[in-house]
């Protein structure tokens, strides 16, 4: 009995992948994230929703320390991934970002070939022993990102020559090629047509088997479809966090309810 | 009327046109601005511009054309045996000098206008008379030159009178015409728009015409040179040995040693400037904090403000001796590669230092133009900053950087003072960078300094050299612009 209890408990412990405690983010004097506490589970899709400018992207970027690249940005509080404080001076942000991949709000393919775009991460981190393995990683990633059929005949063509939606899928392929443990996606479908959106949502669902996925979205339907947990941000505050079903059907906070029913935003 | 007075009168007419145009427009609308098609000031501008622009245009063209036409007319009066066009143009410049001298003498009262117009070379001591009023003439004045000068004076007096009258008539006529058309429904705004366009076109044409003028003057003299000196010997000759004592055939004017020196020194300069400038740009744009950047960027750009002659002194007095201490006969290495202070490497090093800010500030702009999202993409995949720069930023910026390097190269090729002081004066085809060599620009200077006779191949070769240099740098610039433009299309 006791043993079982222990494994049960340790299982529960490892369930939390990312844990944010009292996180504050400032851009100069602008207090963009106010005291956010949240536990994001492993092998779950968590959706961040909220009106424009409420700090969803900002909070997402604190999770892989992309905010370091903004001079005026200051982060306070703790963010733990697997129990390790990622803002500890001993942590190498470069290593961290390899583990926590990111798809940006605007597609940003490199001015290289489609193949080289996807192979970029694996090459840097030495994930492939030879060309054949690299080819395999590239193909697998492009397939997962639902881009393989369109791109397989033009792998050497520049990635910047793709359409906006194709570029976004290329960026998704690029991010999953390094097989990160956590994937942060900032409105990955905002430039996609319904079919590609469905494919990406399918991908997100599949990724959940192995990764923890955090997705920012402006589409309530999308959040409801793909996520198990939902966090609602408003004016830099995390207003409500819980099971997606509950947030959408029976929100506790009046602000959440107004937002979901379209009254604020 | 002197031109300055004429310009002032034109300005007064324009101002009057403005005031009248405005007032007339207001009157035609019974003082109610809303009834006018355009704002009242547009009617004013319209009247002013309609008077001013055509008048100014006529004035400019006339002023430029008059001396040419006159000179053409009076050149027939020269009866002295003239060897060729060069000698004729020398005589014509005497004629103009003399005409100006007579003007001065009349203005100072040393001669009456009638005396000036009727004096003869035999009857008066022209040279002495003019010397008294401070105009020095090189030689005794012959009768035909004096006659030509007098005709020239007479012609320009009539010309100036007609010009003044014509310009004033056009100005007043134009203003009156515009005032006549000024009614409440007249579309002054659109007309002014066209006037503004005309002014802008005029400005652009001046720039273009000047370029064409420069090229033409080079071309004529170059053609003249090739008539005196075989083109094959110039382009493929391997010796540069002009002689100023003898005439014609004694000189050997081969382009190759000079071109070699130019390219060699430029190459050394780029070898210094490109890596240092590029690395400095990368540090400043990618690594340096805002405070370092605010301090270091202006410091680097100070380098660009140093006059090149100062760089030349630096090369001659500091770098040259220092290099000789190391590579010279009894230097630190004991290799005896370098015999004098002046060498390709001396000039190249210093020129490279001069080009560093040029390369770095251009590259800095280009690197900054690479969108931040590109860097984020790479950093977000777990790349280090230097991996990001090497694999994403630099490839994206490469065409622009190549363009910057080519622009730097064309500056290096055109640089003169550093070469004159740092590289030496002997044209030489040699591989040893510690040897003194010289460049095209340095030789252009030395061929034209001092008393040069503009009809000898030794002087005219300067134009052929200039033309060659012009073609080379033009080619480089066009190529650079082509590449830079191609790069711009990538993000827009
Ligand atoms: N680089 C920056 N520099 C300064 N302020 C910033 C920066 N990025 C974001 N902000 C500010 O932080 C706040 C939150 O911005 P954020 O981009 O996180 O919003 P968001 O929720 O992602 O909005 P959207 O849904 O429109 O993407 C905003 O007030 C914004 O002005
Ligand atoms: Mg956002």
mmCIF file of C-alpha atoms in Angstrom, chain A residues 66-224:
data_model
loop_
_atom_site.group_PDB
_atom_site.id
_atom_site.type_symbol
_atom_site.label_atom_id
_atom_site.label_comp_id
_atom_site.label_asym_id
_atom_site.label_seq_id
_atom_site.Cartn_x
_atom_site.Cartn_y
_atom_site.Cartn_z
ATOM 1 C CA UNK A 66 13.604 34.538 -25.282
ATOM 2 C CA UNK A 67 12.964 37.713 -23.331
ATOM 3 C CA UNK A 68 16.710 37.821 -22.685
ATOM 4 C CA UNK A 69 17.103 39.162 -26.209
ATOM 5 C CA UNK A 70 15.043 42.260 -25.396
ATOM 6 C CA UNK A 71 17.274 44.808 -23.670
ATOM 7 C CA UNK A 72 14.569 46.539 -21.647
ATOM 8 C CA UNK A 73 12.853 43.378 -20.494
ATOM 9 C CA UNK A 74 13.203 42.297 -16.847
ATOM 10 C CA UNK A 75 11.819 39.070 -15.357
ATOM 11 C CA UNK A 76 11.256 38.435 -11.639
ATOM 12 C CA UNK A 77 10.020 35.320 -9.841
ATOM 13 C CA UNK A 78 10.822 31.665 -10.506
ATOM 14 C CA UNK A 79 10.121 29.425 -13.432
ATOM 15 C CA UNK A 80 10.957 25.772 -12.880
ATOM 16 C CA UNK A 81 11.168 23.180 -15.607
ATOM 17 C CA UNK A 82 11.435 19.649 -14.187
ATOM 18 C CA UNK A 83 12.049 21.283 -10.834
ATOM 19 C CA UNK A 84 15.032 23.283 -12.068
ATOM 20 C CA UNK A 85 15.011 27.069 -11.961
ATOM 21 C CA UNK A 86 15.654 28.192 -15.518
ATOM 22 C CA UNK A 87 16.642 31.692 -14.423
ATOM 23 C CA UNK A 88 19.412 30.294 -12.237
ATOM 24 C CA UNK A 89 22.730 31.813 -13.364
ATOM 25 C CA UNK A 90 24.088 28.292 -13.802
ATOM 26 C CA UNK A 91 21.516 27.515 -16.472
ATOM 27 C CA UNK A 92 22.640 27.963 -20.045
ATOM 28 C CA UNK A 93 19.824 29.644 -21.993
ATOM 29 C CA UNK A 94 21.135 28.126 -25.204
ATOM 30 C CA UNK A 95 20.754 24.622 -23.784
ATOM 31 C CA UNK A 96 17.369 25.542 -22.396
ATOM 32 C CA UNK A 97 16.062 26.725 -25.748
ATOM 33 C CA UNK A 98 17.117 23.496 -27.384
ATOM 34 C CA UNK A 99 14.862 21.740 -24.880
ATOM 35 C CA UNK A 100 12.021 24.272 -25.062
ATOM 36 C CA UNK A 101 11.220 24.901 -28.697
ATOM 37 C CA UNK A 102 9.238 27.852 -29.955
ATOM 38 C CA UNK A 103 7.070 28.725 -32.928
ATOM 39 C CA UNK A 104 6.704 32.465 -33.288
ATOM 40 C CA UNK A 105 3.652 34.588 -33.896
ATOM 41 C CA UNK A 106 4.953 35.707 -37.290
ATOM 42 C CA UNK A 107 6.552 33.096 -39.569
ATOM 43 C CA UNK A 108 10.302 33.702 -39.674
ATOM 44 C CA UNK A 109 11.971 31.203 -41.995
ATOM 45 C CA UNK A 110 15.703 31.692 -42.529
ATOM 46 C CA UNK A 111 16.797 32.851 -45.978
ATOM 47 C CA UNK A 112 17.995 29.322 -46.698
ATOM 48 C CA UNK A 113 16.556 26.342 -48.523
ATOM 49 C CA UNK A 114 13.559 24.529 -47.058
ATOM 50 C CA UNK A 115 15.805 21.587 -46.268
ATOM 51 C CA UNK A 116 18.393 23.731 -44.492
ATOM 52 C CA UNK A 117 15.696 25.491 -42.509
ATOM 53 C CA UNK A 118 14.536 22.213 -41.022
ATOM 54 C CA UNK A 119 18.029 20.755 -40.719
ATOM 55 C CA UNK A 120 19.288 23.855 -38.903
ATOM 56 C CA UNK A 121 18.524 22.727 -35.341
ATOM 57 C CA UNK A 122 19.590 19.081 -35.766
ATOM 58 C CA UNK A 123 22.878 20.229 -37.336
ATOM 59 C CA UNK A 124 23.644 22.655 -34.516
ATOM 60 C CA UNK A 125 22.928 20.115 -31.838
ATOM 61 C CA UNK A 126 24.526 17.209 -33.659
ATOM 62 C CA UNK A 127 21.364 15.117 -33.673
ATOM 63 C CA UNK A 128 22.165 13.248 -36.880
ATOM 64 C CA UNK A 129 25.202 11.020 -37.368
ATOM 65 C CA UNK A 130 25.083 11.166 -41.147
ATOM 66 C CA UNK A 131 23.283 12.647 -44.107
ATOM 67 C CA UNK A 132 20.778 9.809 -44.275
ATOM 68 C CA UNK A 133 19.708 10.351 -40.699
ATOM 69 C CA UNK A 134 19.433 14.066 -41.286
ATOM 70 C CA UNK A 135 17.302 13.455 -44.369
ATOM 71 C CA UNK A 136 15.086 11.260 -42.273
ATOM 72 C CA UNK A 137 14.684 13.879 -39.550
ATOM 73 C CA UNK A 138 13.853 16.518 -42.145
ATOM 74 C CA UNK A 139 11.273 14.343 -43.836
ATOM 75 C CA UNK A 140 9.688 13.271 -40.568
ATOM 76 C CA UNK A 141 9.441 16.850 -39.328
ATOM 77 C CA UNK A 142 7.994 18.136 -42.583
ATOM 78 C CA UNK A 143 5.457 15.307 -42.616
ATOM 79 C CA UNK A 144 4.408 16.083 -39.048
ATOM 80 C CA UNK A 145 4.010 19.750 -39.933
ATOM 81 C CA UNK A 146 1.828 18.769 -42.908
ATOM 82 C CA UNK A 147 4.218 20.377 -45.353
ATOM 83 C CA UNK A 148 5.899 17.343 -46.857
ATOM 84 C CA UNK A 149 3.586 16.916 -49.822
ATOM 85 C CA UNK A 150 3.972 20.513 -50.883
ATOM 86 C CA UNK A 151 7.694 20.760 -50.203
ATOM 87 C CA UNK A 152 9.138 17.393 -51.137
ATOM 88 C CA UNK A 153 9.857 18.416 -54.724
ATOM 89 C CA UNK A 154 11.401 21.748 -53.826
ATOM 90 C CA UNK A 155 13.491 21.025 -50.757
ATOM 91 C CA UNK A 156 16.333 23.098 -52.178
ATOM 92 C CA UNK A 157 14.105 26.096 -52.933
ATOM 93 C CA UNK A 158 14.384 29.029 -50.499
ATOM 94 C CA UNK A 159 12.083 28.862 -47.492
ATOM 95 C CA UNK A 160 11.259 32.543 -47.884
ATOM 96 C CA UNK A 161 9.623 31.728 -51.225
ATOM 97 C CA UNK A 162 6.793 29.783 -49.573
ATOM 98 C CA UNK A 163 3.372 31.259 -48.882
ATOM 99 C CA UNK A 164 2.690 32.694 -45.420
ATOM 100 C CA UNK A 165 0.874 29.589 -44.222
ATOM 101 C CA UNK A 166 3.517 27.285 -45.668
ATOM 102 C CA UNK A 167 6.206 29.355 -43.981
ATOM 103 C CA UNK A 168 4.463 28.943 -40.649
ATOM 104 C CA UNK A 169 4.334 25.179 -41.098
ATOM 105 C CA UNK A 170 7.998 25.262 -42.065
ATOM 106 C CA UNK A 171 8.703 27.009 -38.764
ATOM 107 C CA UNK A 172 6.743 24.339 -36.953
ATOM 108 C CA UNK A 173 8.743 21.643 -38.741
ATOM 109 C CA UNK A 174 11.924 23.466 -37.844
ATOM 110 C CA UNK A 175 10.945 23.591 -34.178
ATOM 111 C CA UNK A 176 10.005 19.927 -33.869
ATOM 112 C CA UNK A 177 13.090 18.759 -35.765
ATOM 113 C CA UNK A 178 15.175 19.297 -32.616
ATOM 114 C CA UNK A 179 12.695 17.118 -30.680
ATOM 115 C CA UNK A 180 12.189 19.523 -27.787
ATOM 116 C CA UNK A 181 10.538 18.456 -24.537
ATOM 117 C CA UNK A 182 8.296 21.476 -24.465
ATOM 118 C CA UNK A 183 6.904 23.231 -27.503
ATOM 119 C CA UNK A 184 5.714 26.809 -27.191
ATOM 120 C CA UNK A 185 3.482 27.939 -30.031
ATOM 121 C CA UNK A 186 2.479 31.576 -30.394
ATOM 122 C CA UNK A 187 -0.670 31.693 -32.539
ATOM 123 C CA UNK A 188 0.686 29.076 -34.914
ATOM 124 C CA UNK A 189 -2.472 28.978 -36.996
ATOM 125 C CA UNK A 190 -3.183 32.673 -37.451
ATOM 126 C CA UNK A 191 -1.919 32.560 -41.051
ATOM 127 C CA UNK A 192 -3.283 29.144 -41.973
ATOM 128 C CA UNK A 193 -6.306 28.047 -43.966
ATOM 129 C CA UNK A 194 -8.823 25.704 -42.302
ATOM 130 C CA UNK A 195 -7.283 22.559 -43.793
ATOM 131 C CA UNK A 196 -3.755 23.395 -42.704
ATOM 132 C CA UNK A 197 -5.160 24.464 -39.338
ATOM 133 C CA UNK A 198 -6.800 21.085 -38.928
ATOM 134 C CA UNK A 199 -3.510 19.426 -39.808
ATOM 135 C CA UNK A 200 -1.588 21.509 -37.299
ATOM 136 C CA UNK A 201 -4.180 20.766 -34.638
ATOM 137 C CA UNK A 202 -3.793 17.096 -35.411
ATOM 138 C CA UNK A 203 -0.056 17.530 -35.059
ATOM 139 C CA UNK A 204 -0.467 19.251 -31.711
ATOM 140 C CA UNK A 205 -2.582 16.370 -30.514
ATOM 141 C CA UNK A 206 0.077 13.943 -31.670
ATOM 142 C CA UNK A 207 2.878 15.946 -30.086
ATOM 143 C CA UNK A 208 1.052 15.631 -26.790
ATOM 144 C CA UNK A 209 2.073 11.973 -26.673
ATOM 145 C CA UNK A 210 5.682 12.974 -26.152
ATOM 146 C CA UNK A 211 5.851 16.705 -25.352
ATOM 147 C CA UNK A 212 4.204 19.297 -23.299
ATOM 148 C CA UNK A 213 2.657 21.885 -25.631
ATOM 149 C CA UNK A 214 1.704 25.449 -24.783
ATOM 150 C CA UNK A 215 -0.304 27.256 -27.421
ATOM 151 C CA UNK A 216 -1.409 30.866 -27.588
ATOM 152 C CA UNK A 217 -4.562 31.320 -29.604
ATOM 153 C CA UNK A 218 -7.231 33.874 -30.335
ATOM 154 C CA UNK A 219 -9.657 31.181 -31.430
ATOM 155 C CA UNK A 220 -11.868 29.911 -28.628
ATOM 156 C CA UNK A 221 -12.855 26.963 -30.805
ATOM 157 C CA UNK A 222 -9.241 26.045 -31.299
ATOM 158 C CA UNK A 223 -8.495 26.276 -27.618
ATOM 159 C CA UNK A 224 -11.504 24.113 -26.898
#
